[in-house]
Coordinates of C-alpha atoms in Angstrom, one line a residue:
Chain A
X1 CA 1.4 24.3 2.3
X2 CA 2.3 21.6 4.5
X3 CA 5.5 21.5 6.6
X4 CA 6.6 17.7 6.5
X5 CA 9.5 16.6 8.8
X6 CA 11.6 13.2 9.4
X7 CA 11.7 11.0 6.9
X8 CA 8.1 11.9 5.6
X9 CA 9.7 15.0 4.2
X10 CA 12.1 13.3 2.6
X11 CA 9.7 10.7 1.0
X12 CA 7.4 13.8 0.2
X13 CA 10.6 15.9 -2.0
X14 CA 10.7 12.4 -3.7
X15 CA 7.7 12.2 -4.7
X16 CA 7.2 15.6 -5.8
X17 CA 10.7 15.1 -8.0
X18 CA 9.2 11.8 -9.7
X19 CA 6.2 12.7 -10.2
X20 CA 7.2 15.9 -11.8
X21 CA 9.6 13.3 -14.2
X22 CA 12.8 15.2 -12.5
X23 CA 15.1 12.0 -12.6
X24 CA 18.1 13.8 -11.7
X25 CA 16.1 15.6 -9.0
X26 CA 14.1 12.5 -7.3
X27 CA 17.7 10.3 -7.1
X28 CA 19.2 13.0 -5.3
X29 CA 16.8 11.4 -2.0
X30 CA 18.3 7.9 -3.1
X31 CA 20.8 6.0 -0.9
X32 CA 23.9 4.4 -2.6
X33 CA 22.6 0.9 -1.3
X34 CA 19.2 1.1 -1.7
X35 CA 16.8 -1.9 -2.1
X36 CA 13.4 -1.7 -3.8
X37 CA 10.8 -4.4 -3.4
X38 CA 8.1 -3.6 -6.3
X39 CA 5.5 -6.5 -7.1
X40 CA 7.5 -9.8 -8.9
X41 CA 10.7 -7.7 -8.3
X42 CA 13.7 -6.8 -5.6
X43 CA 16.4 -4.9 -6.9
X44 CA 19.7 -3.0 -5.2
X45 CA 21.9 -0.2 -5.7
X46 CA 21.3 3.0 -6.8
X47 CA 22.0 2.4 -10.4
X48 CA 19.4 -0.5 -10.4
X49 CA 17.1 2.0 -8.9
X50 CA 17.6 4.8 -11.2
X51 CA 16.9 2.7 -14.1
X52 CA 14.0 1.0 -13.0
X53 CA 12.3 4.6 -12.0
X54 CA 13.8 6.4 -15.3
X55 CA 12.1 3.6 -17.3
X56 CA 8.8 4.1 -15.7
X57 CA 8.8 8.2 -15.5
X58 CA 7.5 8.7 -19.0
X59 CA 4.3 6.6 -18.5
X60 CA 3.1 9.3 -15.6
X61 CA 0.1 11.2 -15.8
X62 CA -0.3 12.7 -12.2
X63 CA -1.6 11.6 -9.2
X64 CA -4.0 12.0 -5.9
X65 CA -2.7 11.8 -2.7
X66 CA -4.7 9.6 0.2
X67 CA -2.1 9.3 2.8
X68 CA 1.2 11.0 3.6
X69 CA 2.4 10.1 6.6
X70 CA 5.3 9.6 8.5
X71 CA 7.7 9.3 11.9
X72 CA 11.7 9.8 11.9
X73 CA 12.5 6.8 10.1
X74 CA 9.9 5.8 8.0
X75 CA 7.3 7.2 5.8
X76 CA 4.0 5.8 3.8
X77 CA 2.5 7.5 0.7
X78 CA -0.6 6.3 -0.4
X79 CA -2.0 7.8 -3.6
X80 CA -4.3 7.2 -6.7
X81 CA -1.5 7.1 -9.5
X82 CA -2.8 8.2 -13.6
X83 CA -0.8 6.7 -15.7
X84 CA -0.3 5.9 -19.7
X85 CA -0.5 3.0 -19.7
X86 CA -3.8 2.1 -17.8
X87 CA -7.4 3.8 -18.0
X88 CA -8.4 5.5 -14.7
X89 CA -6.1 5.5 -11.7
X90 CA -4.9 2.6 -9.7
X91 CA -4.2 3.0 -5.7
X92 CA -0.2 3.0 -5.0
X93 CA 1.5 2.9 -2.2
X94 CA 5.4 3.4 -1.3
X95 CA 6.5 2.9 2.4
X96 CA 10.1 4.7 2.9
X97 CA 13.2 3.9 5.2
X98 CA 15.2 6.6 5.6
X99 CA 18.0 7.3 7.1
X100 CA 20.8 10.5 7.2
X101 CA 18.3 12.0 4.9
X102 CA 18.5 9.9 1.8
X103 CA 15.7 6.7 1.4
X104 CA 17.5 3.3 2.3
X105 CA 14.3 0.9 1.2
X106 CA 11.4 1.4 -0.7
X107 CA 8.5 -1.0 -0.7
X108 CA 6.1 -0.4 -3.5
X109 CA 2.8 -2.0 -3.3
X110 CA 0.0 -2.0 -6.0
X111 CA -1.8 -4.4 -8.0
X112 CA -0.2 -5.4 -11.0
X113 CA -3.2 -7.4 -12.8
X114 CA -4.6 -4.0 -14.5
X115 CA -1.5 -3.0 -16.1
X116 CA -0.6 -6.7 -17.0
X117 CA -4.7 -6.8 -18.7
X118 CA -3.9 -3.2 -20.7
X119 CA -0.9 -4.6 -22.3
X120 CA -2.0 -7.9 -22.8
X121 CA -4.8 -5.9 -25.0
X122 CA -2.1 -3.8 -26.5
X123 CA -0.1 -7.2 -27.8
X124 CA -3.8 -7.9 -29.4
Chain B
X1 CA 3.7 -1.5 23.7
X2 CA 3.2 1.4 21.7
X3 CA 0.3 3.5 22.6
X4 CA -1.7 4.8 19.5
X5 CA -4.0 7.4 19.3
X6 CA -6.6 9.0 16.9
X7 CA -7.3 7.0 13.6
X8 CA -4.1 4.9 14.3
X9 CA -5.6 3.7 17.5
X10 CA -8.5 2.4 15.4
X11 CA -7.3 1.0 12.9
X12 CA -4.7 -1.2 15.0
X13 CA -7.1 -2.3 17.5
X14 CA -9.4 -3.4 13.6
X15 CA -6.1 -5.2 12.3
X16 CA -5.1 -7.2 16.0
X17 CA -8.8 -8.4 15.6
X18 CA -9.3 -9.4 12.6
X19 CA -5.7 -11.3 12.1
X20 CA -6.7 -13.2 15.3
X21 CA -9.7 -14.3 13.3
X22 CA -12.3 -12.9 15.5
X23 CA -14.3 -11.1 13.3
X24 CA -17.3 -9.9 15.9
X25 CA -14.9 -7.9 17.5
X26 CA -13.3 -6.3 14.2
X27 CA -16.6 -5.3 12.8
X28 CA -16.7 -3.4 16.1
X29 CA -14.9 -0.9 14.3
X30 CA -16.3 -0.7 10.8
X31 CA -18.9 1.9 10.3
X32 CA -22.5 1.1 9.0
X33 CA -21.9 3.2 5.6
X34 CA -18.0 1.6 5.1
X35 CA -16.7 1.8 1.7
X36 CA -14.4 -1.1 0.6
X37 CA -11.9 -0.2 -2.0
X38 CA -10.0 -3.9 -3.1
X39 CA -8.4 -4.9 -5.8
X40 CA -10.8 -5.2 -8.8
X41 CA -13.2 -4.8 -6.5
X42 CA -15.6 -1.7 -4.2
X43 CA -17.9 -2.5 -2.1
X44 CA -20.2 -0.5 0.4
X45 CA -22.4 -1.3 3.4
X46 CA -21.3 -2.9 6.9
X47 CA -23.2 -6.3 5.8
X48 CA -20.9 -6.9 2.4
X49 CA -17.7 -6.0 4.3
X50 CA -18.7 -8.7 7.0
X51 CA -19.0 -11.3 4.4
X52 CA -16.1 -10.2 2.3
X53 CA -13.8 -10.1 5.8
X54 CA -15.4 -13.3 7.1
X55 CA -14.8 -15.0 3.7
X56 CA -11.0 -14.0 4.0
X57 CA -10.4 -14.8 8.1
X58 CA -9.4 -18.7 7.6
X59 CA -6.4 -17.9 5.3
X60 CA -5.3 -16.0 7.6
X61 CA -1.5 -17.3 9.1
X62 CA 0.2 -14.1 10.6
X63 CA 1.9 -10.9 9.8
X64 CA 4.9 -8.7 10.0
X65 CA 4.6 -5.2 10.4
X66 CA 6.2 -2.9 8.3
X67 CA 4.7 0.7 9.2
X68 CA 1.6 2.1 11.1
X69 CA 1.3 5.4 11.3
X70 CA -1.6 7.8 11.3
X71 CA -3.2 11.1 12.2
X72 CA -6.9 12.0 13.8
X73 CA -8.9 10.9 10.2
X74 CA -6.0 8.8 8.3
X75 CA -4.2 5.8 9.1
X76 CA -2.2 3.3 7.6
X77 CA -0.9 0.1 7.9
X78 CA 2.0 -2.1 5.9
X79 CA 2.9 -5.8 6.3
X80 CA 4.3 -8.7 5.2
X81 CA 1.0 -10.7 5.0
X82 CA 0.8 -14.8 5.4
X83 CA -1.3 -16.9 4.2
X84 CA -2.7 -20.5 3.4
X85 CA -3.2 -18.9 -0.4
X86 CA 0.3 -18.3 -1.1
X87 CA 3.7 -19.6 -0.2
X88 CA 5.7 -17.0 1.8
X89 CA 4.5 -13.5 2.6
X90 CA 2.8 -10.8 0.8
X91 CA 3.1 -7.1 1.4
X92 CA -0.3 -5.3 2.4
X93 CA -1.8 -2.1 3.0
X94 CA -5.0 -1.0 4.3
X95 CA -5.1 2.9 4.0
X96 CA -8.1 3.8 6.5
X97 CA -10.3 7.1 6.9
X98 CA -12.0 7.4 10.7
X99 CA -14.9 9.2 12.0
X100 CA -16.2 8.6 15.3
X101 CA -14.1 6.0 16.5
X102 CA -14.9 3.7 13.1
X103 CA -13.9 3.0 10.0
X104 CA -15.7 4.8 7.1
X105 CA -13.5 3.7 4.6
X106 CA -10.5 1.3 3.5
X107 CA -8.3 1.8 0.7
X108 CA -6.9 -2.0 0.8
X109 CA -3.6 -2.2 -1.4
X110 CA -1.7 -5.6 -2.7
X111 CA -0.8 -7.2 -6.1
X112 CA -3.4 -9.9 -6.9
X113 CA -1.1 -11.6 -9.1
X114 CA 0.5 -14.4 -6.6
X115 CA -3.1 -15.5 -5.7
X116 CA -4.1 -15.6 -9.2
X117 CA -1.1 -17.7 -9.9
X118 CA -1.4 -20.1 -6.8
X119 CA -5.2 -20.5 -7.8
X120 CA -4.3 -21.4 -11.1
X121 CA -1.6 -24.1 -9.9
X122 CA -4.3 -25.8 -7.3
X123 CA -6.5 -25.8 -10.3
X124 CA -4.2 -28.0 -12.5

């Protein structure tokens, strides 16, 4: 298995907790202030975070990673994520500050017009 | 200024060209075989990623950088991407795969839903 360090390991333990629908696990990487810029959306704090990530848990399938990499402050995952609510996978990516261990910002990148077209369907 | 090496070293020199709009000297570093994975859309062959790259070029207003990192066969990039298309700044990724000092593929990475919407307004 890989040895990740710097904030790549940190983003890595993350993902593993998320992915693996640990809530209580994957906030434990989570600063108190965090900000998280998703498509259409900035939120703050670590409540705001929680809930936004608890809501969304259920709906994963699993996951192939392209890219994990990282220095001492950030870190970039790129992976194909399987998810409930769209056929397929669809490319994600989350680019990680981190600081004293925990992630301070989380940038999430990913195309939002396939999951917007499978519930559109859904309402049919 | 940084000194990058491996894929990284690629893929940077690929992105300075192509955001200064000189896109001879950015398909200096696509490979022959590339596979172009958008949005919606894939794409193979050195000739369709000229034309897709070339169509792109003169919306092209600047960038931020948010994270380059990389290995020998891996590298990404994240930024705050600007535009004639959209008002603001949109965040990008390009996650690339390197042999031989070119790019083989590129996973590009944003949410197609401001364009969409800014298309739809200048339609009106």
């Amino acid at each position: 298995m890989t040895e990740y360090t710097g904030a790549l390991a940190v983003a890595v333990a993350y993902h593993q907790a998320w992915t693996a629908k640990d809530l209580d696990k994957a906030m434990e990487y989570i600063a108190e202030g965090v900000v998280l810029e998703s498509p259409g959306a900035r939120l703050e704090g670590i409540e705001r975070y929680r809930a936004f990530l608890g809501g969304f848990l259920p709906n994963v399938l699993g996951y192939d990673m392209l890219a994990a990499l990282g220095d001492e402050r950030t870190a970039v995952l790129v992976y194909r994520l399987r998810t409930a609510l769209v056929e397929g996978s669809l490319p994600t990516v989350e680019c990680f500050s981190v600081a004293d261990g925990t992630i301070i910002q989380n940038v999430l990148v990913f195309d939002r017009t396939p999951y917007e077209a499978a519930r559109a369907a859904r309402a049919e």
